[in-house]
Amino acid sequence: AQKVTQAQTEISVVEKEDVTLDCVYETRDTTYYLFWYKQPPSGELVFLIRRNSFDEQNEISGRYSWNFQKSTSSFNFTITASQVVDSAVYFCALSEAPSGGSYIPTFGRGTSLIVHP
Amino acid sequence: DAGVTQSPTHLIKTRGQQVTLRCSPKSGHDTVSWYQQALGQGPQFIFQYYEEEERQRGNFPDRFSGHQFPNYSSELNVNALLLGDSALYLCASSAGFSGANVLTFGAGSRLTVL
């Protein structure tokens, strides 16, 4: 069965600090997708990134970067020079491809990031 | 282009009552999934609808039922409400039901059961 672990329940930083949110996953499939979503206080989850299991290239988007390592089953998310607007709950999710899994993404419990001015 | 819209945004019910939550998917999306998010937890999958049929179901009792209409909108019904049903109910839409699909979420309906 697929499983996603976000061990950090809450992280508190001061603006301009760098912060890394950890995500460790478990799956028996060789084909799967990993996602990160952001949930601001308004409630709706906002998509940030999707990665398939065959693409281990790290990705950078502005202040956001993602480090995907199959060897350690991790898909970590780093925010550089954090800002108050980054304060939100961040979820990592795993979805197995139709040929192997349940089609439905499994979400971690989320990491609450608080950025203080 | 409107995203996913949900109604109502907040509601309060008492134990034993029934509730219906509504969702309109993002334009161009044909698949609707419902999630329950308890306080401090990640979203838990309830069920998914595609072509007006329930395609997948999570580990939720039969008290939770749903429907999808020809215009792709969807309803979630919960009967015989329990205190433990208090949560944020999220609707997500996608184009198809592949595990690779990106979900677009609504802001949710916050249900409080007293």
PDB file of C-alpha atoms in Angstrom:
ATOM      1  CA  ALA A   1       0.000   0.000   0.000  1.00  0.00           C
ATOM      2  CA  GLN A   2       1.163   3.500  -0.706  1.00  0.00           C
ATOM      3  CA  LYS A   3       2.122   5.738   2.175  1.00  0.00           C
ATOM      4  CA  VAL A   4       3.405   9.275   2.599  1.00  0.00           C
ATOM      5  CA  THR A   5       5.176  10.512   5.727  1.00  0.00           C
ATOM      6  CA  GLN A   6       5.718  14.153   6.560  1.00  0.00           C
ATOM      7  CA  ALA A   7       7.491  13.946   9.878  1.00  0.00           C
ATOM      8  CA  GLN A   8       7.580  17.693  10.486  1.00  0.00           C
ATOM      9  CA  THR A   9       4.262  18.777  11.927  1.00  0.00           C
ATOM     10  CA  GLU A  10       5.130  22.443  12.208  1.00  0.00           C
ATOM     11  CA  ILE A  11       8.098  24.583  11.221  1.00  0.00           C
ATOM     12  CA  SER A  12       8.599  28.151  12.354  1.00  0.00           C
ATOM     13  CA  VAL A  13      11.132  30.434  10.651  1.00  0.00           C
ATOM     14  CA  VAL A  14      11.911  34.104  10.352  1.00  0.00           C
ATOM     15  CA  GLU A  15      11.492  35.812   7.011  1.00  0.00           C
ATOM     16  CA  LYS A  16      14.416  35.347   4.582  1.00  0.00           C
ATOM     17  CA  GLU A  17      15.461  32.066   6.138  1.00  0.00           C
ATOM     18  CA  ASP A  18      15.655  28.989   3.926  1.00  0.00           C
ATOM     19  CA  VAL A  19      13.440  26.076   4.936  1.00  0.00           C
ATOM     20  CA  THR A  20      13.148  22.464   3.790  1.00  0.00           C
ATOM     21  CA  LEU A  21       9.993  20.390   4.120  1.00  0.00           C
ATOM     22  CA  ASP A  22      10.585  16.649   4.160  1.00  0.00           C
ATOM     23  CA  CYS A  23       8.525  13.976   2.432  1.00  0.00           C
ATOM     24  CA  VAL A  24       9.199  10.244   2.523  1.00  0.00           C
ATOM     25  CA  TYR A  25       7.023   7.829   0.592  1.00  0.00           C
ATOM     26  CA  GLU A  26       6.425   4.099   0.274  1.00  0.00           C
ATOM     27  CA  THR A  27       5.188   2.299  -2.817  1.00  0.00           C
ATOM     28  CA  ARG A  28       5.623  -1.091  -4.432  1.00  0.00           C
ATOM     29  CA  ASP A  29       5.157   0.297  -7.912  1.00  0.00           C
ATOM     30  CA  THR A  30       7.923   1.386 -10.230  1.00  0.00           C
ATOM     31  CA  THR A  31       5.621   3.904 -11.900  1.00  0.00           C
ATOM     32  CA  TYR A  32       4.150   6.587  -9.688  1.00  0.00           C
ATOM     33  CA  TYR A  33       3.659  10.316  -9.343  1.00  0.00           C
ATOM     34  CA  LEU A  34       4.573  12.641  -6.526  1.00  0.00           C
ATOM     35  CA  PHE A  35       2.939  15.968  -5.836  1.00  0.00           C
ATOM     36  CA  TRP A  36       3.224  18.945  -3.546  1.00  0.00           C
ATOM     37  CA  TYR A  37       0.195  21.069  -2.703  1.00  0.00           C
ATOM     38  CA  LYS A  38      -0.055  24.242  -0.637  1.00  0.00           C
ATOM     39  CA  GLN A  39      -3.059  24.949   1.592  1.00  0.00           C
ATOM     40  CA  PRO A  40      -3.313  28.590   2.664  1.00  0.00           C
ATOM     41  CA  PRO A  41      -5.761  29.649   5.389  1.00  0.00           C
ATOM     42  CA  SER A  42      -8.470  30.040   2.739  1.00  0.00           C
ATOM     43  CA  GLY A  43      -8.669  26.241   2.600  1.00  0.00           C
ATOM     44  CA  GLU A  44      -8.228  25.243  -1.016  1.00  0.00           C
ATOM     45  CA  LEU A  45      -5.201  23.173  -1.864  1.00  0.00           C
ATOM     46  CA  VAL A  46      -3.094  24.691  -4.610  1.00  0.00           C
ATOM     47  CA  PHE A  47      -0.959  22.527  -6.866  1.00  0.00           C
ATOM     48  CA  LEU A  48       2.778  23.252  -6.793  1.00  0.00           C
ATOM     49  CA  ILE A  49       4.551  20.446  -8.617  1.00  0.00           C
ATOM     50  CA  ARG A  50       4.169  16.958 -10.051  1.00  0.00           C
ATOM     51  CA  ARG A  51       7.040  14.518 -10.597  1.00  0.00           C
ATOM     52  CA  ASN A  52       6.928  11.079 -12.179  1.00  0.00           C
ATOM     53  CA  SER A  53       9.057   8.243 -10.902  1.00  0.00           C
ATOM     54  CA  PHE A  54      11.264   8.192 -13.983  1.00  0.00           C
ATOM     55  CA  ASP A  55      12.341  11.800 -13.745  1.00  0.00           C
ATOM     56  CA  GLU A  56      14.767  12.387 -10.893  1.00  0.00           C
ATOM     57  CA  GLN A  57      15.878  15.765 -12.093  1.00  0.00           C
ATOM     58  CA  ASN A  58      15.641  18.372  -9.415  1.00  0.00           C
ATOM     59  CA  GLU A  59      13.445  21.318 -10.238  1.00  0.00           C
ATOM     60  CA  ILE A  60      13.627  24.977  -9.398  1.00  0.00           C
ATOM     61  CA  SER A  61      10.812  27.466  -9.758  1.00  0.00           C
ATOM     62  CA  GLY A  62      11.696  30.872  -8.439  1.00  0.00           C
ATOM     63  CA  ARG A  63      12.283  30.526  -4.693  1.00  0.00           C
ATOM     64  CA  TYR A  64      10.952  26.965  -4.702  1.00  0.00           C
ATOM     65  CA  SER A  65      13.030  23.878  -5.394  1.00  0.00           C
ATOM     66  CA  TRP A  66      12.385  20.157  -5.149  1.00  0.00           C
ATOM     67  CA  ASN A  67      14.841  17.326  -4.535  1.00  0.00           C
ATOM     68  CA  PHE A  68      13.619  13.905  -5.668  1.00  0.00           C
ATOM     69  CA  GLN A  69      15.757  10.943  -4.582  1.00  0.00           C
ATOM     70  CA  LYS A  70      14.458   7.459  -5.375  1.00  0.00           C
ATOM     71  CA  SER A  71      17.315   5.850  -3.440  1.00  0.00           C
ATOM     72  CA  THR A  72      15.918   7.269  -0.210  1.00  0.00           C
ATOM     73  CA  SER A  73      12.263   7.481  -1.343  1.00  0.00           C
ATOM     74  CA  SER A  74      12.207  11.164  -0.599  1.00  0.00           C
ATOM     75  CA  PHE A  75      10.773  14.198  -2.343  1.00  0.00           C
ATOM     76  CA  ASN A  76      11.807  17.229  -0.328  1.00  0.00           C
ATOM     77  CA  PHE A  77      10.728  20.800  -0.873  1.00  0.00           C
ATOM     78  CA  THR A  78      12.901  23.827  -0.164  1.00  0.00           C
ATOM     79  CA  ILE A  79      11.817  27.444   0.015  1.00  0.00           C
ATOM     80  CA  THR A  80      14.675  29.893  -0.314  1.00  0.00           C
ATOM     81  CA  ALA A  81      14.456  33.294   1.347  1.00  0.00           C
ATOM     82  CA  SER A  82      11.057  32.546   2.871  1.00  0.00           C
ATOM     83  CA  GLN A  83       8.362  35.217   2.971  1.00  0.00           C
ATOM     84  CA  VAL A  84       5.339  35.728   5.191  1.00  0.00           C
ATOM     85  CA  VAL A  85       3.100  34.803   2.249  1.00  0.00           C
ATOM     86  CA  ASP A  86       4.649  31.329   2.287  1.00  0.00           C
ATOM     87  CA  SER A  87       2.875  30.625   5.572  1.00  0.00           C
ATOM     88  CA  ALA A  88       0.553  27.699   4.867  1.00  0.00           C
ATOM     89  CA  VAL A  89       0.191  23.971   5.289  1.00  0.00           C
ATOM     90  CA  TYR A  90       2.105  21.998   2.684  1.00  0.00           C
ATOM     91  CA  PHE A  91       1.081  18.507   1.631  1.00  0.00           C
ATOM     92  CA  CYS A  92       3.065  15.875  -0.177  1.00  0.00           C
ATOM     93  CA  ALA A  93       1.038  13.274  -2.091  1.00  0.00           C
ATOM     94  CA  LEU A  94       1.736  10.013  -3.917  1.00  0.00           C
ATOM     95  CA  SER A  95      -0.304   8.544  -6.750  1.00  0.00           C
ATOM     96  CA  GLU A  96       0.297   5.218  -8.413  1.00  0.00           C
ATOM     97  CA  ALA A  97      -0.213   4.905 -12.158  1.00  0.00           C
ATOM     98  CA  PRO A  98      -3.281   3.036 -13.485  1.00  0.00           C
ATOM     99  CA  SER A  99      -1.308  -0.076 -14.392  1.00  0.00           C
ATOM    100  CA  GLY A 100      -0.231  -0.665 -10.830  1.00  0.00           C
ATOM    101  CA  GLY A 101      -2.205   1.258  -8.277  1.00  0.00           C
ATOM    102  CA  SER A 102      -5.393   2.762  -7.069  1.00  0.00           C
ATOM    103  CA  TYR A 103      -5.340   5.953  -9.144  1.00  0.00           C
ATOM    104  CA  ILE A 104      -6.022   7.996  -6.031  1.00  0.00           C
ATOM    105  CA  PRO A 105      -3.389  10.218  -4.470  1.00  0.00           C
ATOM    106  CA  THR A 106      -2.520   9.532  -0.854  1.00  0.00           C
ATOM    107  CA  PHE A 107      -1.692  12.658   1.103  1.00  0.00           C
ATOM    108  CA  GLY A 108       0.685  13.070   3.986  1.00  0.00           C
ATOM    109  CA  ARG A 109      -0.473  14.745   7.178  1.00  0.00           C
ATOM    110  CA  GLY A 110       1.017  18.037   6.086  1.00  0.00           C
ATOM    111  CA  THR A 111       3.622  20.409   7.459  1.00  0.00           C
ATOM    112  CA  SER A 112       2.480  23.752   8.790  1.00  0.00           C
ATOM    113  CA  LEU A 113       4.974  26.452   7.878  1.00  0.00           C
ATOM    114  CA  ILE A 114       4.884  29.694   9.816  1.00  0.00           C
ATOM    115  CA  VAL A 115       7.045  32.518   8.555  1.00  0.00           C
ATOM    116  CA  HIS A 116       7.470  35.387  11.000  1.00  0.00           C
ATOM    117  CA  PRO A 117       8.244  38.907   9.787  1.00  0.00           C
TER     118      PRO A 117
ATOM    119  CA  ASP B   1     -12.259  30.951 -15.673  1.00  0.00           C
ATOM    120  CA  ALA B   2     -13.917  29.779 -12.457  1.00  0.00           C
ATOM    121  CA  GLY B   3     -12.193  27.064 -10.547  1.00  0.00           C
ATOM    122  CA  VAL B   4     -13.934  24.540  -8.346  1.00  0.00           C
ATOM    123  CA  THR B   5     -16.846  25.988  -6.411  1.00  0.00           C
ATOM    124  CA  GLN B   6     -18.369  24.399  -3.339  1.00  0.00           C
ATOM    125  CA  SER B   7     -21.452  25.171  -1.293  1.00  0.00           C
ATOM    126  CA  PRO B   8     -22.244  25.802   1.429  1.00  0.00           C
ATOM    127  CA  THR B   9     -18.989  27.124   2.891  1.00  0.00           C
ATOM    128  CA  HIS B  10     -20.007  26.468   6.485  1.00  0.00           C
ATOM    129  CA  LEU B  11     -22.797  24.541   8.093  1.00  0.00           C
ATOM    130  CA  ILE B  12     -23.769  23.237  11.481  1.00  0.00           C
ATOM    131  CA  LYS B  13     -25.803  20.090  11.993  1.00  0.00           C
ATOM    132  CA  THR B  14     -26.763  17.927  14.934  1.00  0.00           C
ATOM    133  CA  ARG B  15     -26.108  14.234  15.390  1.00  0.00           C
ATOM    134  CA  GLY B  16     -28.391  12.017  13.380  1.00  0.00           C
ATOM    135  CA  GLN B  17     -29.180  14.628  10.758  1.00  0.00           C
ATOM    136  CA  GLN B  18     -28.365  14.408   7.082  1.00  0.00           C
ATOM    137  CA  VAL B  19     -26.309  16.819   4.984  1.00  0.00           C
ATOM    138  CA  THR B  20     -25.790  17.468   1.280  1.00  0.00           C
ATOM    139  CA  LEU B  21     -22.724  19.260  -0.024  1.00  0.00           C
ATOM    140  CA  ARG B  22     -22.392  20.499  -3.574  1.00  0.00           C
ATOM    141  CA  CYS B  23     -19.526  20.941  -5.997  1.00  0.00           C
ATOM    142  CA  SER B  24     -19.106  22.429  -9.459  1.00  0.00           C
ATOM    143  CA  PRO B  25     -15.889  21.342 -11.153  1.00  0.00           C
ATOM    144  CA  LYS B  26     -13.483  23.526 -13.030  1.00  0.00           C
ATOM    145  CA  SER B  27     -14.504  24.171 -16.618  1.00  0.00           C
ATOM    146  CA  GLY B  28     -13.227  21.382 -18.838  1.00  0.00           C
ATOM    147  CA  HIS B  29     -12.943  18.846 -16.010  1.00  0.00           C
ATOM    148  CA  ASP B  30     -15.072  15.712 -16.017  1.00  0.00           C
ATOM    149  CA  THR B  31     -13.945  13.904 -12.866  1.00  0.00           C
ATOM    150  CA  VAL B  32     -14.845  14.862  -9.329  1.00  0.00           C
ATOM    151  CA  SER B  33     -13.295  13.508  -6.144  1.00  0.00           C
ATOM    152  CA  TRP B  34     -14.350  14.169  -2.572  1.00  0.00           C
ATOM    153  CA  TYR B  35     -12.013  14.327   0.393  1.00  0.00           C
ATOM    154  CA  GLN B  36     -12.539  14.647   4.136  1.00  0.00           C
ATOM    155  CA  GLN B  37      -9.955  16.672   6.015  1.00  0.00           C
ATOM    156  CA  ALA B  38     -10.092  16.497   9.791  1.00  0.00           C
ATOM    157  CA  LEU B  39      -8.358  19.206  11.776  1.00  0.00           C
ATOM    158  CA  GLY B  40      -4.582  18.853  11.575  1.00  0.00           C
ATOM    159  CA  GLN B  41      -4.756  15.970   9.105  1.00  0.00           C
ATOM    160  CA  GLY B  42      -4.237  15.468   5.411  1.00  0.00           C
ATOM    161  CA  PRO B  43      -7.169  14.980   3.044  1.00  0.00           C
ATOM    162  CA  GLN B  44      -8.652  11.483   3.126  1.00  0.00           C
ATOM    163  CA  PHE B  45     -10.191  10.164  -0.073  1.00  0.00           C
ATOM    164  CA  ILE B  46     -13.932   9.451   0.101  1.00  0.00           C
ATOM    165  CA  PHE B  47     -14.886   8.640  -3.491  1.00  0.00           C
ATOM    166  CA  GLN B  48     -14.468   9.654  -7.101  1.00  0.00           C
ATOM    167  CA  TYR B  49     -17.045  10.153  -9.847  1.00  0.00           C
ATOM    168  CA  TYR B  50     -16.562   9.935 -13.574  1.00  0.00           C
ATOM    169  CA  GLU B  51     -19.278   9.651 -16.220  1.00  0.00           C
ATOM    170  CA  GLU B  52     -21.890   9.812 -13.463  1.00  0.00           C
ATOM    171  CA  GLU B  53     -20.590   6.639 -11.829  1.00  0.00           C
ATOM    172  CA  GLU B  54     -18.619   6.055  -8.662  1.00  0.00           C
ATOM    173  CA  ARG B  55     -15.247   4.829  -9.903  1.00  0.00           C
ATOM    174  CA  GLN B  56     -13.257   4.534  -6.716  1.00  0.00           C
ATOM    175  CA  ARG B  57     -14.140   4.564  -3.058  1.00  0.00           C
ATOM    176  CA  GLY B  58     -12.039   5.062   0.011  1.00  0.00           C
ATOM    177  CA  ASN B  59     -12.513   3.548   3.432  1.00  0.00           C
ATOM    178  CA  PHE B  60     -15.742   5.334   4.350  1.00  0.00           C
ATOM    179  CA  PRO B  61     -19.044   3.795   5.473  1.00  0.00           C
ATOM    180  CA  ASP B  62     -22.169   3.636   3.347  1.00  0.00           C
ATOM    181  CA  ARG B  63     -23.514   6.668   5.209  1.00  0.00           C
ATOM    182  CA  PHE B  64     -21.397   8.596   2.728  1.00  0.00           C
ATOM    183  CA  SER B  65     -22.910   8.616  -0.733  1.00  0.00           C
ATOM    184  CA  GLY B  66     -22.633  10.767  -3.782  1.00  0.00           C
ATOM    185  CA  HIS B  67     -23.876  11.607  -7.173  1.00  0.00           C
ATOM    186  CA  GLN B  68     -22.577  13.174 -10.352  1.00  0.00           C
ATOM    187  CA  PHE B  69     -24.850  14.993 -12.761  1.00  0.00           C
ATOM    188  CA  PRO B  70     -24.632  15.214 -16.562  1.00  0.00           C
ATOM    189  CA  ASN B  71     -23.014  18.651 -16.261  1.00  0.00           C
ATOM    190  CA  TYR B  72     -20.243  17.025 -14.150  1.00  0.00           C
ATOM    191  CA  SER B  73     -21.288  18.739 -10.930  1.00  0.00           C
ATOM    192  CA  SER B  74     -21.482  16.519  -7.896  1.00  0.00           C
ATOM    193  CA  GLU B  75     -23.086  16.109  -4.498  1.00  0.00           C
ATOM    194  CA  LEU B  76     -21.856  14.450  -1.353  1.00  0.00           C
ATOM    195  CA  ASN B  77     -24.495  13.174   1.066  1.00  0.00           C
ATOM    196  CA  VAL B  78     -23.847  12.077   4.602  1.00  0.00           C
ATOM    197  CA  ASN B  79     -26.628  10.385   6.588  1.00  0.00           C
ATOM    198  CA  ALA B  80     -26.966   9.806  10.315  1.00  0.00           C
ATOM    199  CA  LEU B  81     -24.283  12.327  11.158  1.00  0.00           C
ATOM    200  CA  LEU B  82     -21.813  11.555  13.921  1.00  0.00           C
ATOM    201  CA  LEU B  83     -19.662  13.955  15.899  1.00  0.00           C
ATOM    202  CA  GLY B  84     -16.640  12.483  14.126  1.00  0.00           C
ATOM    203  CA  ASP B  85     -17.978  13.644  10.773  1.00  0.00           C
ATOM    204  CA  SER B  86     -17.024  17.207  11.693  1.00  0.00           C
ATOM    205  CA  ALA B  87     -14.396  18.181   9.147  1.00  0.00           C
ATOM    206  CA  LEU B  88     -13.573  20.207   6.064  1.00  0.00           C
ATOM    207  CA  TYR B  89     -14.974  18.479   2.993  1.00  0.00           C
ATOM    208  CA  LEU B  90     -12.997  19.184  -0.109  1.00  0.00           C
ATOM    209  CA  CYS B  91     -14.053  18.666  -3.677  1.00  0.00           C
ATOM    210  CA  ALA B  92     -11.382  18.267  -6.349  1.00  0.00           C
ATOM    211  CA  SER B  93     -11.805  18.043 -10.085  1.00  0.00           C
ATOM    212  CA  SER B  94      -9.564  16.787 -12.841  1.00  0.00           C
ATOM    213  CA  ALA B  95      -9.627  15.948 -16.521  1.00  0.00           C
ATOM    214  CA  GLY B  96      -9.923  12.160 -16.345  1.00  0.00           C
ATOM    215  CA  PHE B  97      -9.021   9.917 -13.427  1.00  0.00           C
ATOM    216  CA  SER B  98      -5.428   8.951 -14.112  1.00  0.00           C
ATOM    217  CA  GLY B  99      -3.171   8.972 -11.106  1.00  0.00           C
ATOM    218  CA  ALA B 100      -1.025  11.452 -12.956  1.00  0.00           C
ATOM    219  CA  ASN B 101      -3.718  14.081 -13.043  1.00  0.00           C
ATOM    220  CA  VAL B 102      -3.326  17.309 -11.173  1.00  0.00           C
ATOM    221  CA  LEU B 103      -6.260  17.988  -8.887  1.00  0.00           C
ATOM    222  CA  THR B 104      -7.929  21.392  -8.685  1.00  0.00           C
ATOM    223  CA  PHE B 105      -9.489  21.860  -5.276  1.00  0.00           C
ATOM    224  CA  GLY B 106     -12.331  23.973  -4.037  1.00  0.00           C
ATOM    225  CA  ALA B 107     -12.158  25.929  -0.788  1.00  0.00           C
ATOM    226  CA  GLY B 108     -14.231  23.310   0.980  1.00  0.00           C
ATOM    227  CA  SER B 109     -17.363  23.031   3.070  1.00  0.00           C
ATOM    228  CA  ARG B 110     -16.722  23.097   6.785  1.00  0.00           C
ATOM    229  CA  LEU B 111     -19.186  20.835   8.584  1.00  0.00           C
ATOM    230  CA  THR B 112     -19.653  21.011  12.319  1.00  0.00           C
ATOM    231  CA  VAL B 113     -21.732  18.291  13.968  1.00  0.00           C
ATOM    232  CA  LEU B 114     -23.023  19.076  17.454  1.00  0.00           C
TER     233      LEU B 114
END
